[in-house]
Structures are given as C-alpha cells and as structure tokens.
Short mmCIF file of C-alpha atoms in Angstrom, two decimals:
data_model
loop_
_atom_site.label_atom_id
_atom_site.label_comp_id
_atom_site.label_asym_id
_atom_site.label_seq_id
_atom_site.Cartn_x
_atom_site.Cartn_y
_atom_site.Cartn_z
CA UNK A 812 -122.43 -91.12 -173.19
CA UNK A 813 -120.11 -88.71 -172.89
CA UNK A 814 -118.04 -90.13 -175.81
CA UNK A 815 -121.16 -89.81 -178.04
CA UNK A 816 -121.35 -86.04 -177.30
CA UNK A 817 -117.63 -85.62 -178.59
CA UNK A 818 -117.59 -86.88 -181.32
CA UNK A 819 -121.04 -85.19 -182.22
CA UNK A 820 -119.23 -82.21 -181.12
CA UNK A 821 -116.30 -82.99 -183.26
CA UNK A 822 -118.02 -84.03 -186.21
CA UNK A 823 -120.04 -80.43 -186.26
CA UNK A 824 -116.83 -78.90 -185.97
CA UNK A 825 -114.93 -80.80 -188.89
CA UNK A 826 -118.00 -80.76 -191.20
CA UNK A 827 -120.28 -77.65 -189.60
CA UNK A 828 -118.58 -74.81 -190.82
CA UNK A 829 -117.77 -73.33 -194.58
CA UNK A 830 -114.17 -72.71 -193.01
CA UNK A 831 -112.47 -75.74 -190.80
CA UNK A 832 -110.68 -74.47 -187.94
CA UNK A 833 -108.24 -76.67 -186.27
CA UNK A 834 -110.18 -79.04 -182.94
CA UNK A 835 -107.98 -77.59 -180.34
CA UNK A 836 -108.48 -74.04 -181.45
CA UNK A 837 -112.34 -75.04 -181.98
CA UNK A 838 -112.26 -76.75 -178.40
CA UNK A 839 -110.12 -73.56 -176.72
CA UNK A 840 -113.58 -70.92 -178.54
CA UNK A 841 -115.84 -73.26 -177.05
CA UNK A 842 -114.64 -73.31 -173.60
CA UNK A 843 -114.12 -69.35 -173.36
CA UNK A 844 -117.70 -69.31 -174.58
CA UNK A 845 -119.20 -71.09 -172.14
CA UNK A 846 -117.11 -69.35 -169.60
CA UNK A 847 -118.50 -66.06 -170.77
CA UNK A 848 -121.93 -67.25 -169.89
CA UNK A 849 -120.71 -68.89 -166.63
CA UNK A 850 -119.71 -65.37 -165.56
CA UNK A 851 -122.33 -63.62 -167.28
CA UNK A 852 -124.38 -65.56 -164.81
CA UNK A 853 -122.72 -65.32 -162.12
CA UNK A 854 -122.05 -61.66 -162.37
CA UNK A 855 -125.00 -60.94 -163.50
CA UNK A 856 -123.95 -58.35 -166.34
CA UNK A 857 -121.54 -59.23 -169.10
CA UNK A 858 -118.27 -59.69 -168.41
CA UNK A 859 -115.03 -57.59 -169.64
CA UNK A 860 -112.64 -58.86 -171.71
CA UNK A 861 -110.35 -58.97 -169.12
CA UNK A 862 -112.25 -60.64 -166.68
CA UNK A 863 -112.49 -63.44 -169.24
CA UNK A 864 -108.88 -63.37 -170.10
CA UNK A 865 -108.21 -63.56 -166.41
CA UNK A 866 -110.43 -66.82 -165.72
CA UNK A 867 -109.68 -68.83 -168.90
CA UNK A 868 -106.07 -68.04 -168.66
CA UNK A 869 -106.23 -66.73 -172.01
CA UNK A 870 -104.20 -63.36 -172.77
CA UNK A 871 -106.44 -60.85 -174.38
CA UNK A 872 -104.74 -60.71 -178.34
CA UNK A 873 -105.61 -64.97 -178.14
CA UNK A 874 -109.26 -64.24 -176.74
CA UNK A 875 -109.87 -61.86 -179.86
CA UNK A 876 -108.52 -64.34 -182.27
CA UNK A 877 -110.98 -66.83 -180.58
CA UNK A 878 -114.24 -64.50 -180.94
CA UNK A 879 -113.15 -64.28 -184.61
CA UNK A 880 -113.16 -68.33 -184.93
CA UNK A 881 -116.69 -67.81 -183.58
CA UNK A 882 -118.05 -65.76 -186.50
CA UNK A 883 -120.79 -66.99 -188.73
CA UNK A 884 -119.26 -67.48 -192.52
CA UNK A 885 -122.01 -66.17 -195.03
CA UNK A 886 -121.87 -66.97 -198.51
CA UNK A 887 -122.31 -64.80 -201.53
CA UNK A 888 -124.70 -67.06 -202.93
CA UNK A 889 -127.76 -66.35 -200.51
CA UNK A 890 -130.86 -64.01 -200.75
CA UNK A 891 -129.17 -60.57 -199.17
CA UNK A 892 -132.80 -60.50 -197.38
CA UNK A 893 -135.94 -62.05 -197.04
CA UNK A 894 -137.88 -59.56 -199.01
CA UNK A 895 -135.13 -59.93 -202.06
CA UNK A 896 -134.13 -62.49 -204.14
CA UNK A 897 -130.84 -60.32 -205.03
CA UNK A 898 -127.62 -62.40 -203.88
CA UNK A 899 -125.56 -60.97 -201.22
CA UNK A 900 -122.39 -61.05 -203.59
CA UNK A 901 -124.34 -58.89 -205.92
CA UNK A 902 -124.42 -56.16 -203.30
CA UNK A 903 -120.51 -56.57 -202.32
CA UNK A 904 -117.88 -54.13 -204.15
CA UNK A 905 -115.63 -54.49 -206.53
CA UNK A 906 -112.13 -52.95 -207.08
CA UNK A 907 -112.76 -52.49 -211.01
CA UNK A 908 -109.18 -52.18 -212.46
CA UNK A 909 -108.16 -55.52 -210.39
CA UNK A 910 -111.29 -56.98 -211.75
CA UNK A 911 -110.35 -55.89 -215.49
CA UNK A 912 -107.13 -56.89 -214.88
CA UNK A 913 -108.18 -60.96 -213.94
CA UNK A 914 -110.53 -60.72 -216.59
CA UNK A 915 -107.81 -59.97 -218.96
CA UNK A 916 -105.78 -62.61 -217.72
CA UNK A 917 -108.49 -65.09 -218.09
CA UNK A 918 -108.79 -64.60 -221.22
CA UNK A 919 -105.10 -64.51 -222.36
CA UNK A 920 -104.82 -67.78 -220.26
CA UNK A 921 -107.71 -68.93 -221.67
CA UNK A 922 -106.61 -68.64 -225.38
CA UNK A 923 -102.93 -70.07 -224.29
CA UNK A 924 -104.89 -73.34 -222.89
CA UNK A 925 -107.08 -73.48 -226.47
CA UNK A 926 -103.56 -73.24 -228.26
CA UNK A 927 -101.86 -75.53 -226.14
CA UNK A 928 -104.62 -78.34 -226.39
CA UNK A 929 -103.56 -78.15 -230.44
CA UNK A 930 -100.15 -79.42 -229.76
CA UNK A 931 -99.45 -83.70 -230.16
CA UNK A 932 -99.82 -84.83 -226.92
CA UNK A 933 -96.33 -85.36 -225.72
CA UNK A 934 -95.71 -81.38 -226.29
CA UNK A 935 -99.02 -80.78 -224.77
CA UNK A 936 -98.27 -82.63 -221.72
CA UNK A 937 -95.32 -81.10 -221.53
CA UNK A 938 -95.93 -77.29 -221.45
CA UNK A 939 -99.32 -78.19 -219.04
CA UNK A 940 -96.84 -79.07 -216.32
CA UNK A 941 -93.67 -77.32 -216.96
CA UNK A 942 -95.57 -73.94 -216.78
CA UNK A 943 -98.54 -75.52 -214.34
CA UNK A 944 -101.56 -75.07 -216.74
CA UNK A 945 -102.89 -78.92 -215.92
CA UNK A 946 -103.80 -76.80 -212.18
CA UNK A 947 -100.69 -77.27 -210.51
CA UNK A 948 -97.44 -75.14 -210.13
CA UNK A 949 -95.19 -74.97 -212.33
CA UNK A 950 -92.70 -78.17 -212.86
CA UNK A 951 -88.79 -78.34 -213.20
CA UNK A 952 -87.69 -80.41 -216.61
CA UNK A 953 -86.81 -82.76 -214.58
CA UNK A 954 -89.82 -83.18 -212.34
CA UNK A 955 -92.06 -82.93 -215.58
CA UNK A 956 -89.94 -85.33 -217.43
CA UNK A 957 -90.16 -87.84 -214.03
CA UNK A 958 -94.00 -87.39 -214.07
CA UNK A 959 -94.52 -88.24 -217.33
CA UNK A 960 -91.91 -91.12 -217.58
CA UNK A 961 -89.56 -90.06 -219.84
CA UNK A 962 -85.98 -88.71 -220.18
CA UNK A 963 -85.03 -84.85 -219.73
CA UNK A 964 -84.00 -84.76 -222.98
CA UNK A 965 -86.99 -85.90 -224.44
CA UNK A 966 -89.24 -83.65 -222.15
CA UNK A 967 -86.77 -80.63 -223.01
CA UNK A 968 -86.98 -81.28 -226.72
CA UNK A 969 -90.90 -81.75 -226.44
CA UNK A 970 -90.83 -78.65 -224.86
CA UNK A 971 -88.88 -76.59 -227.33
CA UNK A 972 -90.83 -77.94 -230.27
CA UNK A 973 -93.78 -76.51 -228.02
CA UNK A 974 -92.49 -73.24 -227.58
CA UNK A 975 -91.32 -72.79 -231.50
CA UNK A 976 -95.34 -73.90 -232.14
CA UNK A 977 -96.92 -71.82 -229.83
CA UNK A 978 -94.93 -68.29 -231.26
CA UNK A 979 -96.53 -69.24 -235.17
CA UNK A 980 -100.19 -69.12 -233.25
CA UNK A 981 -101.50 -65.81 -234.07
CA UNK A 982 -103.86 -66.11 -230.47
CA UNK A 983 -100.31 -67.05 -228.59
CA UNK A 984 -98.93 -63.61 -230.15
CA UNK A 985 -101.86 -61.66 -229.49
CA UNK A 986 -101.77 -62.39 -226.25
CA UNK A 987 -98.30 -61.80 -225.48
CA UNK A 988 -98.48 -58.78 -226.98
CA UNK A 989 -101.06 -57.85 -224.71
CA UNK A 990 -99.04 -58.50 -222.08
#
C-alpha cells in the first residue's frame, strides 16, 4: 500500500499545482513540513526556524526557499472575493509606459505578420523562421534553409526577395518608422 500512496503523492505533485516543482525539491518541502508539526507537537509552541534547520539538516537560506515551494499559486482569473465578481487581475497594477510599450509592439508585430502572410510561400516561410515569427527563435540561413529542405542559396535568395517586398509595404514602413 505504501506504493499506492506515492504515486498518489507524486501524481498531485506533477499535476496539483499551476507551477511544477521538481519531486525531490517537492519531497525535501514535504518532509520539513511535517517535521514542523512533529516539533510543533512535541514542543508544544511553534518552532524557530532554526530549530527546524537544525533537525531536518537543512541550512536556513534552503528552508526559506522550501516555504516558498509551499505557497498557494492564485490566478488572475478568479473572483478577488466572494462578494465580487471583479477578477483578481483586474485589481493588480500596472506599470503603464511598459504596458504602452508591448502594446505598441503588438501591434507593429502584428502588422509585420499580416504583411508577411502576403508573401508566396517559399519567402513567407522563410522570413517566419529566419527572424522567429512562426513562435520560435530566430533561425541561421542555414538552419532555416535545413528545416525547410532546401539549399542556402535558395533560402538566402527567398529571403532577399522578402526583404526587398516587405520595404514597398506601406504597414512594413510605418512600422519601422515607428520604431
């Protein structure tokens, strides 16, 4: 039975949390936590940090890391309180210029993509991963060329017809202007 209880244990762990923390670390929270109730009872007041340090072994700088594996991870989704319907990430701050400033990227990124998607799809293909707009980082011509299955010189020419397209699209030179 015991063998049923860890992998129940394990599976919460894997699966029970918004952020997965590695099993040993998991494991190493779990047994400090018990411990603190071991000598919580045994004491019969709560213990210091140091006491706990002292019987788990673990130096104090590792037990703090450990209480902050412990944390519950809240998302901005949920009411903020029962007698709201107003999302907690409605209620969190903002720094406004970095905010502006992603929204203006966005949108420049967003009008590159539209521009980009107008290109035959060899050139398309291309400039997505050379300059990583398909999600991914950006591509050497020869890694790009690899991925797609053709030559360098193809990819590089594909690429320069690209280029010389996407400077005629008024949107293009907006938005590099803007940059």
């Amino acid at each position: 039975t015991w063998w049923i209880r860890q992998a129940l244990q394990r599976a919460v762990q894997q699966h029970g949390n918004t952020i997965r923390v590695p099993m040993e670390v998991a494991e190493q929270a779990q047994r400090v936590e018990r411990l603190t109730w071991e000598l919580a009872a045994e004491l019969r007041r709560e213990p210091t940090p140091e006491e706990i340090a002292e019987a788990s072994a673990v130096d104090e700088s590792a037990m703090k890391s450990l209480s902050e594996v412990a944390r519950v991870v809240a998302s901005l989704d949920q009411p903020a309180g029962s007698d709201t319907g107003t999302p907690l990430g409605d209620l969190v701050g903002v720094d406004e210029q970095e905010f502006e400033q992603e929204v203006e990227r966005q949108l420049v990124m967003d009008q590159v993509r539209r521009a980009v998607d107008r290109l035959d799809d060899l050139a398309r293909d291309v400039v997505r991963i050379r300059y990583g707009l398909d999600g991914g980082d950006p591509a050497s011509l020869q890694a790009t060329a690899s991925r797609l299955g053709i030559g360098v010189r193809r990819a590089r020419q594909a690429e320069a017809r690209a280029l010389q397209e996407l400077a005629t699209v008024p949107e293009v030179e907006a938005a590099l202007r803007a940059a």
